[in-house]
mmCIF file of C-alpha atoms and ligand atoms in Angstrom:
data_model
loop_
_atom_site.group_PDB
_atom_site.id
_atom_site.type_symbol
_atom_site.label_atom_id
_atom_site.label_comp_id
_atom_site.label_asym_id
_atom_site.label_seq_id
_atom_site.Cartn_x
_atom_site.Cartn_y
_atom_site.Cartn_z
ATOM 1 C CA MET A 1 105.626 116.043 96.371
ATOM 2 C CA ARG A 2 106.690 112.385 96.033
ATOM 3 C CA TYR A 3 103.465 111.273 94.434
ATOM 4 C CA PRO A 4 102.050 113.894 92.046
ATOM 5 C CA TYR A 5 98.272 114.463 92.128
ATOM 6 C CA ALA A 6 97.909 112.460 95.327
ATOM 7 C CA SER A 7 96.245 115.393 97.098
ATOM 8 C CA GLY A 8 92.953 114.791 95.260
ATOM 9 C CA HIS A 9 92.730 111.197 96.487
ATOM 10 C CA LEU A 10 93.815 112.125 100.013
ATOM 11 C CA ILE A 11 91.440 115.071 100.444
ATOM 12 C CA ARG A 12 88.490 113.211 98.861
ATOM 13 C CA THR A 13 89.184 110.247 101.159
ATOM 14 C CA GLY A 14 89.138 112.677 104.109
ATOM 15 C CA GLU A 15 85.825 114.260 103.087
ATOM 16 C CA THR A 16 84.215 110.936 102.111
ATOM 17 C CA SER A 17 85.294 109.343 105.408
ATOM 18 C CA THR A 18 83.780 112.302 107.282
ATOM 19 C CA CYS A 19 80.501 111.958 105.396
ATOM 20 C CA LEU A 20 80.463 108.208 106.088
ATOM 21 C CA ALA A 21 81.189 108.865 109.776
ATOM 22 C CA ALA A 22 78.168 111.208 109.848
ATOM 23 C CA LEU A 23 75.966 108.578 108.162
ATOM 24 C CA LEU A 24 77.119 106.120 110.868
ATOM 25 C CA GLY A 25 76.023 108.586 113.573
ATOM 26 C CA LEU A 26 79.452 109.580 114.941
ATOM 27 C CA ASN A 27 79.477 112.845 116.866
ATOM 28 C CA THR A 28 80.890 116.120 115.541
ATOM 29 C CA ALA A 29 84.183 115.877 117.434
ATOM 30 C CA ASP A 30 84.900 112.358 116.132
ATOM 31 C CA ARG A 31 83.944 113.383 112.608
ATOM 32 C CA GLU A 32 86.344 116.319 112.748
ATOM 33 C CA ARG A 33 89.166 114.084 114.037
ATOM 34 C CA ILE A 34 88.573 111.722 111.117
ATOM 35 C CA ARG A 35 88.495 114.613 108.644
ATOM 36 C CA LEU A 36 91.865 115.910 109.842
ATOM 37 C CA ALA A 37 93.548 112.521 110.196
ATOM 38 C CA ALA A 38 92.263 110.513 107.214
ATOM 39 C CA PRO A 39 94.246 112.406 104.527
ATOM 40 C CA VAL A 40 97.568 111.240 105.997
ATOM 41 C CA HIS A 41 96.631 107.527 105.831
ATOM 42 C CA ASP A 42 99.197 106.934 103.042
ATOM 43 C CA ILE A 43 101.988 109.159 104.413
ATOM 44 C CA GLY A 44 104.245 106.094 104.698
ATOM 45 C CA LYS A 45 104.450 106.081 100.877
ATOM 46 C CA LEU A 46 107.094 108.787 101.407
ATOM 47 C CA ALA A 47 109.465 105.932 102.204
ATOM 48 C CA ILE A 48 108.617 103.730 99.190
ATOM 49 C CA PRO A 49 111.166 103.867 96.332
ATOM 50 C CA ASP A 50 110.008 105.532 93.100
ATOM 51 C CA ASP A 51 110.420 102.363 91.007
ATOM 52 C CA VAL A 52 107.699 100.729 93.110
ATOM 53 C CA LEU A 53 105.600 103.784 94.049
ATOM 54 C CA LEU A 54 105.397 105.134 90.496
ATOM 55 C CA LYS A 55 105.583 101.854 88.557
ATOM 56 C CA PRO A 56 103.304 102.105 85.512
ATOM 57 C CA GLY A 57 102.007 98.570 85.771
ATOM 58 C CA ARG A 58 100.909 95.860 88.164
ATOM 59 C CA LEU A 59 103.234 95.167 91.079
ATOM 60 C CA ASP A 60 104.825 91.725 91.345
ATOM 61 C CA PRO A 61 104.754 89.937 94.736
ATOM 62 C CA PRO A 62 108.105 91.323 96.041
ATOM 63 C CA GLU A 63 107.031 94.839 95.031
ATOM 64 C CA ARG A 64 103.700 94.321 96.793
ATOM 65 C CA THR A 65 105.582 93.435 99.960
ATOM 66 C CA ILE A 66 107.515 96.689 99.657
ATOM 67 C CA ILE A 67 104.463 98.882 99.094
ATOM 68 C CA GLU A 68 102.568 97.182 101.901
ATOM 69 C CA ARG A 69 105.165 98.564 104.297
ATOM 70 C CA HIS A 70 103.620 102.031 103.839
ATOM 71 C CA SER A 71 101.010 101.418 106.535
ATOM 72 C CA SER A 72 103.493 100.538 109.314
ATOM 73 C CA ILE A 73 105.984 103.185 108.203
ATOM 74 C CA GLY A 74 103.259 105.849 108.171
ATOM 75 C CA ALA A 75 102.037 104.762 111.605
ATOM 76 C CA GLU A 76 105.537 105.029 113.034
ATOM 77 C CA LEU A 77 106.118 108.450 111.491
ATOM 78 C CA LEU A 78 102.887 109.783 112.987
ATOM 79 C CA ALA A 79 103.314 108.091 116.358
ATOM 80 C CA GLY A 80 106.506 110.076 116.921
ATOM 81 C CA GLY A 81 104.485 113.055 118.156
ATOM 82 C CA ALA A 82 102.821 113.184 121.570
ATOM 83 C CA ASP A 83 99.783 114.985 120.158
ATOM 84 C CA GLU A 84 96.594 112.965 120.593
ATOM 85 C CA LEU A 85 95.402 113.744 117.049
ATOM 86 C CA LEU A 86 98.684 112.407 115.627
ATOM 87 C CA GLN A 87 98.257 109.213 117.666
ATOM 88 C CA PHE A 88 94.759 108.865 116.197
ATOM 89 C CA ALA A 89 96.121 109.479 112.677
ATOM 90 C CA SER A 90 98.811 106.884 113.352
ATOM 91 C CA GLN A 91 96.121 104.260 114.046
ATOM 92 C CA ILE A 92 94.341 105.080 110.778
ATOM 93 C CA ALA A 93 97.627 104.845 108.868
ATOM 94 C CA ARG A 94 98.511 101.536 110.517
ATOM 95 C CA TYR A 95 95.175 99.777 110.071
ATOM 96 C CA HIS A 96 93.575 101.152 106.880
ATOM 97 C CA HIS A 97 94.539 97.991 104.916
ATOM 98 C CA GLU A 98 93.283 95.513 107.510
ATOM 99 C CA HIS A 99 90.377 93.337 106.354
ATOM 100 C CA PHE A 100 87.312 92.578 108.474
ATOM 101 C CA ASP A 101 87.981 88.815 108.069
ATOM 102 C CA GLY A 102 91.595 89.133 109.252
ATOM 103 C CA ASN A 103 93.201 88.738 105.812
ATOM 104 C CA GLY A 104 94.572 92.289 105.556
ATOM 105 C CA TYR A 105 97.887 93.800 106.637
ATOM 106 C CA PRO A 106 100.033 94.626 108.552
ATOM 107 C CA ALA A 107 98.646 92.931 111.677
ATOM 108 C CA GLY A 108 95.902 90.647 110.299
ATOM 109 C CA LEU A 109 93.444 92.085 112.849
ATOM 110 C CA CYS A 110 89.837 91.119 112.347
ATOM 111 C CA GLY A 111 86.391 92.558 113.077
ATOM 112 C CA GLU A 112 86.070 95.216 115.750
ATOM 113 C CA ARG A 113 89.694 94.774 116.799
ATOM 114 C CA ILE A 114 90.383 97.062 113.839
ATOM 115 C CA PRO A 115 89.870 100.634 115.124
ATOM 116 C CA LEU A 116 86.535 102.078 113.927
ATOM 117 C CA ALA A 117 88.156 105.070 112.181
ATOM 118 C CA ALA A 118 90.398 102.720 110.182
ATOM 119 C CA ARG A 119 87.369 100.596 109.162
ATOM 120 C CA ILE A 120 85.618 103.780 107.957
ATOM 121 C CA VAL A 121 88.662 105.076 106.051
ATOM 122 C CA ALA A 122 89.159 101.619 104.474
ATOM 123 C CA VAL A 123 85.800 101.871 102.666
ATOM 124 C CA ALA A 124 86.202 105.539 101.649
ATOM 125 C CA ASP A 125 89.807 104.933 100.512
ATOM 126 C CA ALA A 126 88.912 101.863 98.431
ATOM 127 C CA PHE A 127 85.972 103.593 96.731
ATOM 128 C CA ASP A 128 88.050 106.643 95.837
ATOM 129 C CA ALA A 129 91.005 104.568 94.621
ATOM 130 C CA MET A 130 88.765 102.409 92.411
ATOM 131 C CA THR A 131 86.990 105.370 90.814
ATOM 132 C CA GLU A 132 90.264 107.145 90.014
ATOM 133 C CA PRO A 133 92.297 106.189 86.924
ATOM 134 C CA ARG A 134 95.623 104.538 87.786
ATOM 135 C CA SER A 135 98.621 104.012 85.532
ATOM 136 C CA TYR A 136 97.846 100.285 85.277
ATOM 137 C CA ARG A 137 94.040 100.462 84.837
ATOM 138 C CA PRO A 138 91.254 102.876 83.857
ATOM 139 C CA ALA A 139 88.865 104.249 86.488
ATOM 140 C CA MET A 140 85.930 102.018 87.435
ATOM 141 C CA THR A 141 82.459 103.492 87.219
ATOM 142 C CA ASP A 142 80.732 104.368 90.507
ATOM 143 C CA ASP A 143 78.407 101.376 90.066
ATOM 144 C CA GLU A 144 81.309 98.979 89.492
ATOM 145 C CA ALA A 145 83.129 100.296 92.565
ATOM 146 C CA LEU A 146 79.939 100.060 94.645
ATOM 147 C CA SER A 147 79.514 96.434 93.658
ATOM 148 C CA VAL A 148 83.112 95.736 94.765
ATOM 149 C CA ILE A 149 82.274 97.329 98.141
ATOM 150 C CA ALA A 150 79.111 95.198 98.331
ATOM 151 C CA SER A 151 80.916 91.979 97.473
ATOM 152 C CA GLY A 152 83.686 92.774 99.986
ATOM 153 C CA SER A 153 81.165 93.307 102.787
ATOM 154 C CA GLY A 154 82.067 91.074 105.748
ATOM 155 C CA THR A 155 85.346 89.911 104.162
ATOM 156 C CA HIS A 156 87.307 93.026 103.218
ATOM 157 C CA PHE A 157 84.967 95.589 104.782
ATOM 158 C CA ASP A 158 82.979 95.944 108.001
ATOM 159 C CA PRO A 159 79.494 94.862 106.821
ATOM 160 C CA HIS A 160 77.662 97.601 108.715
ATOM 161 C CA ILE A 161 79.946 100.298 107.316
ATOM 162 C CA ALA A 162 79.753 98.863 103.770
ATOM 163 C CA GLN A 163 75.955 98.802 103.976
ATOM 164 C CA THR A 164 75.799 102.368 105.332
ATOM 165 C CA PHE A 165 78.063 103.471 102.481
ATOM 166 C CA GLN A 166 75.798 101.878 99.869
ATOM 167 C CA GLU A 167 72.633 103.289 101.442
ATOM 168 C CA GLY A 168 74.192 106.752 101.715
ATOM 169 C CA ILE A 169 75.747 106.764 98.256
ATOM 170 C CA SER A 170 73.776 109.783 97.005
ATOM 171 C CA GLU A 171 75.072 111.859 99.942
ATOM 172 C CA ILE A 172 78.607 110.478 99.436
ATOM 173 C CA LEU A 173 78.514 111.429 95.734
ATOM 174 C CA ARG A 174 77.267 114.945 96.598
ATOM 175 C CA VAL A 175 80.217 115.403 98.960
ATOM 176 C CA ARG A 176 82.595 114.095 96.276
ATOM 177 C CA GLU A 177 81.191 116.577 93.737
ATOM 178 C CA ALA A 178 81.651 119.499 96.127
ATOM 179 C CA THR A 179 85.167 118.310 96.986
ATOM 180 C CA ASN A 180 86.111 117.971 93.319
ATOM 181 C CA ARG A 181 84.907 121.531 92.686
ATOM 182 C CA ALA A 182 87.155 122.741 95.512
ATOM 183 C CA LEU A 183 90.032 120.677 94.092
ATOM 184 C CA ALA A 184 89.685 122.111 90.586
ATOM 185 C CA SER A 185 92.010 125.064 91.210
ATOM 186 C CA GLY A 186 95.446 125.008 92.790
ATOM 187 C CA ASP A 187 98.464 122.721 92.948
ATOM 188 C CA ASP A 188 98.900 119.939 95.524
ATOM 189 C CA MET A 189 100.455 122.224 98.161
ATOM 190 C CA GLU A 190 97.794 124.925 97.759
ATOM 191 C CA LEU A 191 94.998 122.345 98.034
ATOM 192 C CA VAL A 192 96.475 120.830 101.195
ATOM 193 C CA ALA A 193 96.967 124.308 102.680
ATOM 194 C CA ARG A 194 93.332 125.187 101.968
ATOM 195 C CA PHE A 195 92.031 121.908 103.383
ATOM 196 C CA TYR A 196 93.861 122.421 106.674
ATOM 197 C CA GLY A 197 93.251 126.191 106.871
ATOM 198 C CA LEU A 198 96.983 126.906 106.499
ATOM 199 C CA ARG A 199 98.774 129.665 104.642
ATOM 200 C CA LEU A 200 101.438 128.801 102.049
ATOM 201 C CA HIS A 201 104.679 130.712 102.398
ATOM 202 C CA ALA A 202 106.963 131.831 99.593
ATOM 203 C CA ASN A 203 109.550 129.285 100.808
ATOM 204 C CA GLY A 204 106.985 126.485 100.366
ATOM 205 C CA GLY A 205 106.328 126.091 104.097
ATOM 206 C CA LEU A 206 102.890 126.080 105.716
ATOM 207 C CA ARG A 207 101.711 128.212 108.626
ATOM 208 C CA ALA A 208 98.416 128.315 110.473
ATOM 209 C CA ILE A 209 96.221 131.272 109.585
ATOM 210 C CA ALA A 210 95.744 133.289 112.773
ATOM 211 C CA PRO A 211 92.161 132.874 114.054
HETATM 212 FE FE1 FE2 B 301 97.232 102.836 101.786
HETATM 213 FE FE1 FE2 B 302 94.795 105.642 99.857
#
């Protein structure tokens, strides 16, 4: 609601992260946890003022500092629940902008100190963001975005995950195609409801569909 058309990026990042997790050999349960948790990685953007969140141009350094708060804010929002899946989602939200070499935010963690799920989502998130048009730049081609992933291997990204992403790109692109087909009909709320197997109510609320 705060950030129109965000659902496409969030759901594609969820599906791409799940595909990447499969390519890395993670088991079904871990893949499903990533699928459910990855789409809320940017939930902290709820707390970012519109003039920064929706600015149609490059952010200046003070604005960057403001938007960078979304990872800690999102983590704190999600950590408020006792549910184990929310705790897992909180870790992804907190660490999805960490860099493998320690130059990311908010904690400056490096290497395998960054939780594995956050290292996976970091690659899927970056690829999807680069290949989507933004108000301040056109979309990159898949090849351009792949070469950014390759050149960020070992600095921005976990090298093993970046390499697996590049080697599995045909599978990743197939998943993206299928996801985009599913995203072609419905507004943001309907798409989120469908992704999570929830029913939309007339009052705009969401409820689980009885099994
Ligand atoms: Fe983010
Ligand atoms: Fe994102």
